[in-house]
Coordinates of C-alpha atoms in Angstrom, one line a residue:
R1 CA 0.0 0.0 0.0
R2 CA 2.8 2.3 0.9
Q3 CA 4.5 1.7 -2.6
R4 CA 1.2 2.3 -4.3
R5 CA 1.0 5.7 -2.7
R6 CA 4.4 6.5 -3.4
V7 CA 4.0 5.5 -7.3
A8 CA 0.9 7.8 -7.4
R9 CA 2.9 10.6 -5.9
M10 CA 5.6 10.2 -8.3
A11 CA 2.8 10.1 -11.2
S12 CA 1.4 13.3 -10.1
V13 CA 4.8 15.1 -9.9
A14 CA 5.5 14.0 -13.3
V15 CA 2.2 15.3 -14.6
S16 CA 2.9 18.6 -12.7
V17 CA 6.3 18.9 -14.6
S18 CA 4.8 18.3 -17.9
A19 CA 2.4 20.8 -17.2
G20 CA 4.8 23.5 -16.3
R21 CA 3.4 23.7 -12.5
A22 CA 6.9 23.2 -11.1
A23 CA 5.9 25.4 -8.2
Q24 CA 3.4 23.0 -7.0
V25 CA 5.8 20.0 -7.1
P26 CA 6.4 19.0 -3.2
W27 CA 9.7 20.4 -1.7
V28 CA 11.3 16.9 -1.5
C29 CA 10.9 16.8 -5.3
R30 CA 11.8 20.4 -6.4
R31 CA 15.6 19.8 -6.6
A32 CA 15.1 17.1 -9.1
V33 CA 13.1 19.5 -11.3
N34 CA 15.3 22.3 -10.8
A35 CA 15.6 24.4 -14.1
S36 CA 19.3 24.9 -13.3
R37 CA 20.1 21.2 -13.4
A38 CA 18.9 18.3 -15.5
P39 CA 17.1 15.6 -13.7
R40 CA 19.5 12.5 -12.9
R41 CA 18.2 9.5 -15.2
P42 CA 18.1 6.6 -12.6
P43 CA 20.4 3.7 -13.4
K44 CA 19.4 1.0 -15.2
L45 CA 19.3 -2.3 -13.3
V46 CA 19.7 -5.4 -15.0
P47 CA 19.1 -9.0 -13.6
R48 CA 22.4 -11.0 -13.1
A49 CA 22.3 -14.8 -12.6
G50 CA 23.0 -15.9 -8.9
S51 CA 21.2 -16.3 -5.8
D52 CA 21.4 -14.2 -2.7
A53 CA 20.2 -15.2 0.8
S54 CA 16.6 -14.8 -0.1
G55 CA 16.9 -17.0 -3.2
G56 CA 16.6 -14.0 -5.7
L57 CA 18.8 -12.4 -8.2
W58 CA 21.7 -10.1 -7.8
Y59 CA 21.0 -6.8 -9.6
V60 CA 23.9 -4.7 -10.8
D61 CA 24.2 -1.2 -11.9
E62 CA 24.8 -1.5 -15.7
E63 CA 26.5 2.0 -16.1
S64 CA 28.9 1.7 -13.3
K65 CA 29.2 -2.1 -12.9
E66 CA 29.3 -1.7 -9.0
M67 CA 29.0 -5.1 -7.3
F68 CA 28.3 -5.7 -3.4
S69 CA 27.2 -1.8 -3.1
S70 CA 23.9 -2.3 -0.8
K71 CA 23.0 -4.5 2.0
F72 CA 21.0 -6.5 -0.3
D73 CA 23.7 -7.4 -2.6
R74 CA 26.2 -8.5 -0.3
P75 CA 29.2 -10.9 -1.1
V76 CA 28.8 -14.9 -0.6
L77 CA 31.4 -17.1 0.2
R78 CA 31.1 -20.7 -0.1
V79 CA 31.9 -22.8 3.1
G80 CA 31.3 -26.4 3.0
A81 CA 27.7 -27.3 2.5
E82 CA 26.5 -23.7 2.9
G83 CA 27.0 -20.1 1.9
Q84 CA 28.3 -17.5 4.4
T85 CA 27.3 -13.9 3.7
L86 CA 30.0 -11.5 4.1
P87 CA 29.7 -8.2 5.5
L88 CA 29.8 -5.2 3.1
P89 CA 33.3 -4.2 1.8
E90 CA 35.4 -1.4 2.8
L91 CA 37.8 -0.1 0.0
R92 CA 40.0 1.6 2.8
I93 CA 41.3 -1.9 3.4
V94 CA 42.4 -2.5 -0.3
D95 CA 42.7 1.1 -1.7
D96 CA 45.4 1.4 -4.4
K97 CA 47.9 3.0 -1.9
K98 CA 48.1 0.0 0.0
M99 CA 47.8 -2.6 -2.7
Q100 CA 50.9 -1.0 -3.7
K101 CA 52.7 -1.8 -0.6
V102 CA 53.6 -5.5 -1.6
E103 CA 56.3 -7.1 0.0
F104 CA 57.5 -10.8 -1.2
V105 CA 58.3 -12.9 1.8
S106 CA 58.8 -16.5 1.1
A107 CA 58.5 -19.2 -1.3
T108 CA 58.3 -22.7 0.1
E109 CA 57.5 -26.2 -1.2
D110 CA 55.9 -27.4 2.2
A111 CA 53.0 -26.0 4.2
D112 CA 55.1 -26.4 7.3
D113 CA 57.8 -24.2 5.9
C114 CA 55.4 -21.3 5.3
P115 CA 55.6 -18.0 7.5
P116 CA 54.4 -18.7 11.0
P117 CA 50.6 -17.7 11.5
D118 CA 50.7 -14.2 12.9
G119 CA 46.7 -13.8 13.1
L120 CA 46.8 -11.6 10.0
P121 CA 44.1 -13.2 7.2
E122 CA 45.5 -14.8 4.2
V123 CA 43.7 -15.1 0.8
A124 CA 44.9 -17.6 -1.6
V125 CA 44.7 -17.8 -5.4
I126 CA 44.5 -21.2 -7.0
G127 CA 43.4 -22.5 -10.4
R128 CA 44.1 -24.6 -13.5
S129 CA 47.7 -24.3 -14.7
N130 CA 47.9 -21.0 -17.1
V131 CA 44.5 -19.6 -15.9
G132 CA 46.0 -16.5 -15.3
K133 CA 46.9 -16.4 -11.6
S134 CA 50.1 -14.4 -11.9
S135 CA 48.2 -11.9 -14.2
L136 CA 45.4 -11.4 -11.7
L137 CA 47.8 -10.9 -8.9
N138 CA 49.7 -8.0 -11.0
L139 CA 46.3 -6.6 -11.9
L140 CA 45.4 -6.1 -8.2
T141 CA 48.9 -4.8 -7.1
K142 CA 49.4 -2.9 -10.4
G143 CA 52.7 -4.8 -10.9
K144 CA 53.9 -4.3 -7.6
S145 CA 53.8 -8.1 -6.6
G146 CA 56.3 -9.0 -9.4
A147 CA 54.6 -12.3 -10.2
L148 CA 56.2 -14.2 -13.2
V149 CA 53.9 -14.1 -16.0
S150 CA 54.4 -16.9 -18.5
S151 CA 52.5 -18.7 -21.4
K152 CA 54.2 -21.8 -20.1
P153 CA 51.9 -23.8 -17.7
G154 CA 53.4 -24.5 -14.5
T155 CA 55.3 -21.5 -13.9
T156 CA 54.4 -21.4 -10.2
Q157 CA 55.8 -24.2 -8.4
H158 CA 55.9 -22.7 -4.8
I159 CA 53.8 -21.5 -2.1
N160 CA 54.3 -17.7 -2.6
H161 CA 53.6 -15.5 0.3
Y162 CA 53.2 -11.8 -0.3
L163 CA 52.5 -9.3 2.6
V164 CA 50.3 -6.5 1.7
A165 CA 50.6 -3.1 3.9
K166 CA 51.5 -5.3 6.8
K167 CA 48.0 -6.2 7.3
W168 CA 46.9 -9.3 5.5
W169 CA 48.6 -11.9 3.2
I170 CA 48.0 -12.7 -0.4
V171 CA 49.2 -16.3 -1.3
D172 CA 49.9 -17.5 -5.1
L173 CA 49.5 -21.3 -5.3
P174 CA 50.9 -23.7 -8.0
G175 CA 48.2 -24.7 -10.5
Y176 CA 46.5 -27.9 -10.9
G177 CA 45.8 -29.9 -14.1
F178 CA 48.0 -29.9 -17.1
A179 CA 51.6 -28.3 -16.6
K180 CA 54.9 -28.9 -18.7
A181 CA 56.6 -30.8 -15.9
S182 CA 56.9 -34.4 -14.7
K183 CA 54.0 -36.5 -13.1
E184 CA 55.9 -36.5 -9.7
S185 CA 56.6 -32.7 -9.6
T186 CA 52.7 -31.9 -10.4
E187 CA 51.6 -34.6 -7.8
M188 CA 54.1 -33.0 -5.2
W189 CA 52.6 -29.7 -6.0
D190 CA 49.2 -30.8 -5.6
G191 CA 50.1 -32.6 -2.1
F192 CA 51.5 -29.5 -0.5
T193 CA 48.7 -27.3 -1.8
K194 CA 46.0 -29.5 -0.4
E195 CA 47.9 -29.6 2.7
Y196 CA 48.2 -26.0 3.0
F197 CA 44.4 -25.5 2.5
T198 CA 43.5 -28.1 5.4
T199 CA 46.4 -27.1 8.0
R200 CA 46.7 -23.3 7.6
S201 CA 44.9 -21.8 10.6
N202 CA 44.9 -18.1 9.4
L203 CA 43.5 -19.0 5.7
A204 CA 40.5 -16.6 5.4
G205 CA 39.5 -17.4 1.8
V206 CA 40.3 -18.8 -1.5
L207 CA 39.8 -17.2 -5.1
L208 CA 39.2 -20.3 -7.4
L209 CA 40.1 -18.9 -10.9
I210 CA 38.4 -20.5 -13.9
D211 CA 39.1 -19.7 -17.5
A212 CA 36.0 -18.2 -18.7
S213 CA 37.0 -18.3 -22.5
I214 CA 36.7 -22.0 -22.8
P215 CA 33.7 -24.2 -21.8
P216 CA 33.8 -25.6 -18.1
M217 CA 36.4 -28.4 -17.5
E218 CA 36.0 -31.3 -15.2
K219 CA 39.1 -30.4 -13.4
D220 CA 37.7 -27.3 -12.1
L221 CA 34.6 -28.8 -11.1
E222 CA 36.4 -31.7 -9.1
Y223 CA 38.4 -29.1 -7.5
A224 CA 35.6 -27.1 -6.4
D225 CA 33.9 -30.1 -5.1
W226 CA 37.2 -30.8 -3.2
L227 CA 37.3 -27.6 -1.4
I228 CA 33.5 -28.1 -0.4
T229 CA 34.1 -31.6 1.1
H230 CA 36.9 -30.1 3.3
N231 CA 35.3 -27.1 4.3
V232 CA 37.7 -24.5 2.5
P233 CA 36.1 -21.2 2.2
F234 CA 36.2 -20.0 -1.5
T235 CA 34.7 -18.0 -4.2
I236 CA 34.9 -18.1 -8.2
V237 CA 36.8 -15.6 -10.2
H238 CA 36.4 -15.9 -14.1
T239 CA 39.6 -14.8 -16.1
K240 CA 40.1 -13.9 -19.5
C241 CA 36.8 -12.5 -20.0
D242 CA 37.8 -10.4 -23.0
R243 CA 38.6 -13.2 -25.2
N244 CA 36.1 -15.0 -27.5
K245 CA 38.0 -17.7 -29.2
P246 CA 37.1 -18.7 -32.6
G247 CA 34.9 -21.7 -33.0
M248 CA 34.3 -21.8 -29.3
P249 CA 31.1 -20.6 -26.9
T250 CA 31.4 -17.0 -26.0
V251 CA 32.5 -15.9 -22.6
E252 CA 28.9 -15.3 -21.6
T253 CA 27.8 -18.7 -22.5
N254 CA 30.6 -20.2 -20.7
I255 CA 29.9 -18.5 -17.7
D256 CA 26.0 -19.3 -17.8
E257 CA 27.0 -23.0 -18.5
L258 CA 29.1 -23.2 -15.5
R259 CA 26.6 -21.3 -13.1
R260 CA 23.9 -23.9 -14.4
I261 CA 26.1 -27.0 -13.7
L262 CA 26.9 -25.8 -10.3
D263 CA 23.3 -24.8 -9.5
E264 CA 22.2 -28.3 -10.2
K265 CA 24.8 -29.7 -7.4
W266 CA 25.0 -26.9 -4.7
H267 CA 22.6 -25.5 -2.4
R268 CA 24.0 -21.8 -2.8
L269 CA 26.4 -20.3 -5.2
P270 CA 29.0 -18.0 -3.9
S271 CA 29.8 -15.0 -5.6
M272 CA 31.1 -14.9 -9.1
I273 CA 33.3 -12.0 -10.4
S274 CA 34.5 -11.6 -14.2
T275 CA 37.9 -10.2 -14.7
S276 CA 40.3 -9.4 -17.4
S277 CA 44.0 -8.5 -17.1
V278 CA 44.0 -6.9 -20.5
S279 CA 41.0 -4.3 -19.9
H280 CA 41.4 -4.1 -16.1
D281 CA 37.8 -5.3 -15.7
G282 CA 36.6 -6.7 -12.4
R283 CA 39.4 -5.4 -10.6
E284 CA 37.7 -3.2 -7.9
D285 CA 35.1 -6.1 -7.5
V286 CA 37.8 -8.4 -6.6
L287 CA 39.3 -6.1 -4.1
K288 CA 35.8 -5.5 -2.6
F289 CA 35.4 -9.2 -2.2
I290 CA 38.8 -9.3 -0.4
S291 CA 38.0 -6.7 2.0
S292 CA 34.8 -8.4 2.9
I293 CA 36.7 -11.7 3.6
I294 CA 39.2 -9.7 5.6
L295 CA 36.5 -7.8 7.9
F296 CA 34.7 -11.3 8.3
R297 CA 37.8 -13.0 9.3
R298 CA 38.7 -10.0 11.9
K299 CA 35.1 -10.2 13.3
R300 CA 35.7 -13.9 13.9
N301 CA 39.1 -13.3 15.5
A302 CA 37.6 -10.7 17.9
D303 CA 34.7 -13.0 18.8
A304 CA 37.1 -16.0 19.4
K305 CA 39.3 -13.6 21.8
A306 CA 36.2 -12.4 23.5
A307 CA 35.0 -16.0 24.2
K308 CA 38.4 -16.9 25.3
R309 CA 38.4 -14.1 27.7
R310 CA 35.0 -14.9 29.3
Q311 CA 36.0 -18.6 29.6
K312 CA 39.0 -17.4 31.4
V313 CA 37.0 -15.2 33.8
R314 CA 34.7 -18.1 34.5
A315 CA 37.7 -20.4 35.4
M316 CA 39.1 -17.8 37.7
K317 CA 35.7 -17.4 39.7
A318 CA 35.4 -21.3 39.8
E319 CA 39.0 -21.5 41.4
K320 CA 38.5 -18.7 43.8
P321 CA 37.7 -20.0 47.4
K322 CA 34.4 -19.3 48.7
Q323 CA 33.7 -17.1 51.8
K324 CA 33.2 -19.2 54.9
H325 CA 30.3 -18.1 57.1
R326 CA 30.2 -18.8 60.8
E327 CA 27.4 -21.2 61.7
R328 CA 25.7 -21.3 65.0
K329 CA 26.0 -24.5 66.8
P330 CA 22.6 -26.4 67.1
K331 CA 21.4 -26.6 70.6
A332 CA 21.8 -29.9 72.7
E333 CA 18.9 -32.1 73.3
G334 CA 16.7 -30.9 76.5
E335 CA 18.6 -27.7 76.6
E336 CA 16.4 -24.9 77.1
Q337 CA 17.1 -21.1 77.4
D338 CA 16.6 -19.3 81.0
G339 CA 13.5 -17.4 82.1
D340 CA 15.3 -14.3 81.3
G341 CA 16.0 -15.1 78.0
D342 CA 19.4 -15.1 78.2
E343 CA 21.4 -17.6 75.9
D344 CA 23.7 -20.3 77.2
E345 CA 27.3 -19.8 77.6
D346 CA 28.0 -22.2 74.8
E347 CA 25.6 -20.2 72.5
F348 CA 26.9 -16.7 73.1
N349 CA 30.2 -15.7 74.2
A350 CA 30.3 -12.0 75.0
P351 CA 33.3 -10.1 73.6
A352 CA 36.4 -9.2 76.0
Q353 CA 36.0 -5.4 75.1
I354 CA 32.6 -5.4 76.7
V355 CA 32.8 -4.2 80.5
D356 CA 30.0 -4.6 82.9
K357 CA 28.6 -1.2 83.9
K358 CA 28.8 -0.4 87.6
K359 CA 25.3 0.0 89.3
Q360 CA 24.4 3.3 89.8
L361 CA 23.6 4.8 93.2
S362 CA 20.8 7.1 94.1
M363 CA 21.3 10.4 95.8
Q364 CA 20.3 9.3 99.4
E365 CA 22.6 6.3 99.0
L366 CA 25.4 8.5 98.1
I367 CA 24.7 11.0 101.0
A368 CA 24.3 8.1 103.5
K369 CA 27.7 6.6 102.4
E370 CA 29.6 9.9 102.8
L371 CA 28.3 10.4 106.2
A372 CA 29.4 6.8 107.0
D373 CA 32.9 7.5 105.9
I374 CA 32.9 10.8 108.0
E375 CA 31.9 9.0 111.1
R376 CA 34.5 6.3 110.4
E377 CA 37.2 8.8 110.3
R378 CA 36.3 10.4 113.6
T379 CA 36.4 7.2 115.3

């Protein structure tokens, strides 16, 4: 009913404007019909495939291409069999100034040799070999990461840790699938990568990269199912969205097909972001999603610390000895109080500082006592 009244009011405003009666327009709408400025055309919203918490569609501003800009379009991270809705992003966490403060820290071949967990959230990047992981890292950091880009599959062969603005980590992992390396090497990469996923305590989320220029591959679907089975939080980032290979389905067709396949298997889809390292499309959306992951992880850490603090307080209260209160001794059988109401000596002991008051004498008694003393002195 409220919406119908609002629509009717806006229709009357439009009629007033068209009739030249701008002065009769309510004051809340006069700014929009001011002659000195042109009325702003409302943004064109288009439906985008995907589901939110209510099972509806995501809507994206077709002009600005902004994602995750409203509370109804919040990022979704896939965690196990469910989808985790993340808080709205904060770009101050991943602004350009901070994304250029990237420091390469280590390259290891074993999850145990990675930098010790320091409480800072880690965002890992994984995908099929030659999917464009290094290109995406250079896109996010504007080349400050120094990730080696090559057309040869299997260039990344270590767990590479990059520290961003000394606030969070981004981790480049070896690709799975085809690589120009021996079978033993690819199996070793796959082994320590999965060990990293299952043992890393400060892992906040994974960006699963999928090539959008080719149809969905079984290897990508298998890896996504593995992440779900092991409760590794992740989302999907499409790469190479600027390429339409001849004789192959278009990028939009490939993305829709992947979404259709996953929608049949999963209860809730994560957020899916389209990127291109050539046109730099999707960079801000990926950074927004990363900031939401970091905010969610920080909140979880704060909640865990608060719960640990409460548990410690409860333990200290339980260990504190209880204050002992003096208990009155029960009366012996057959023992009764005196007629005057005085308690027995065993039941009440007067303190030592209480002194019995002397009996006060009357005036006549005092005079008689003084006369007796005088008479005694004479004799």
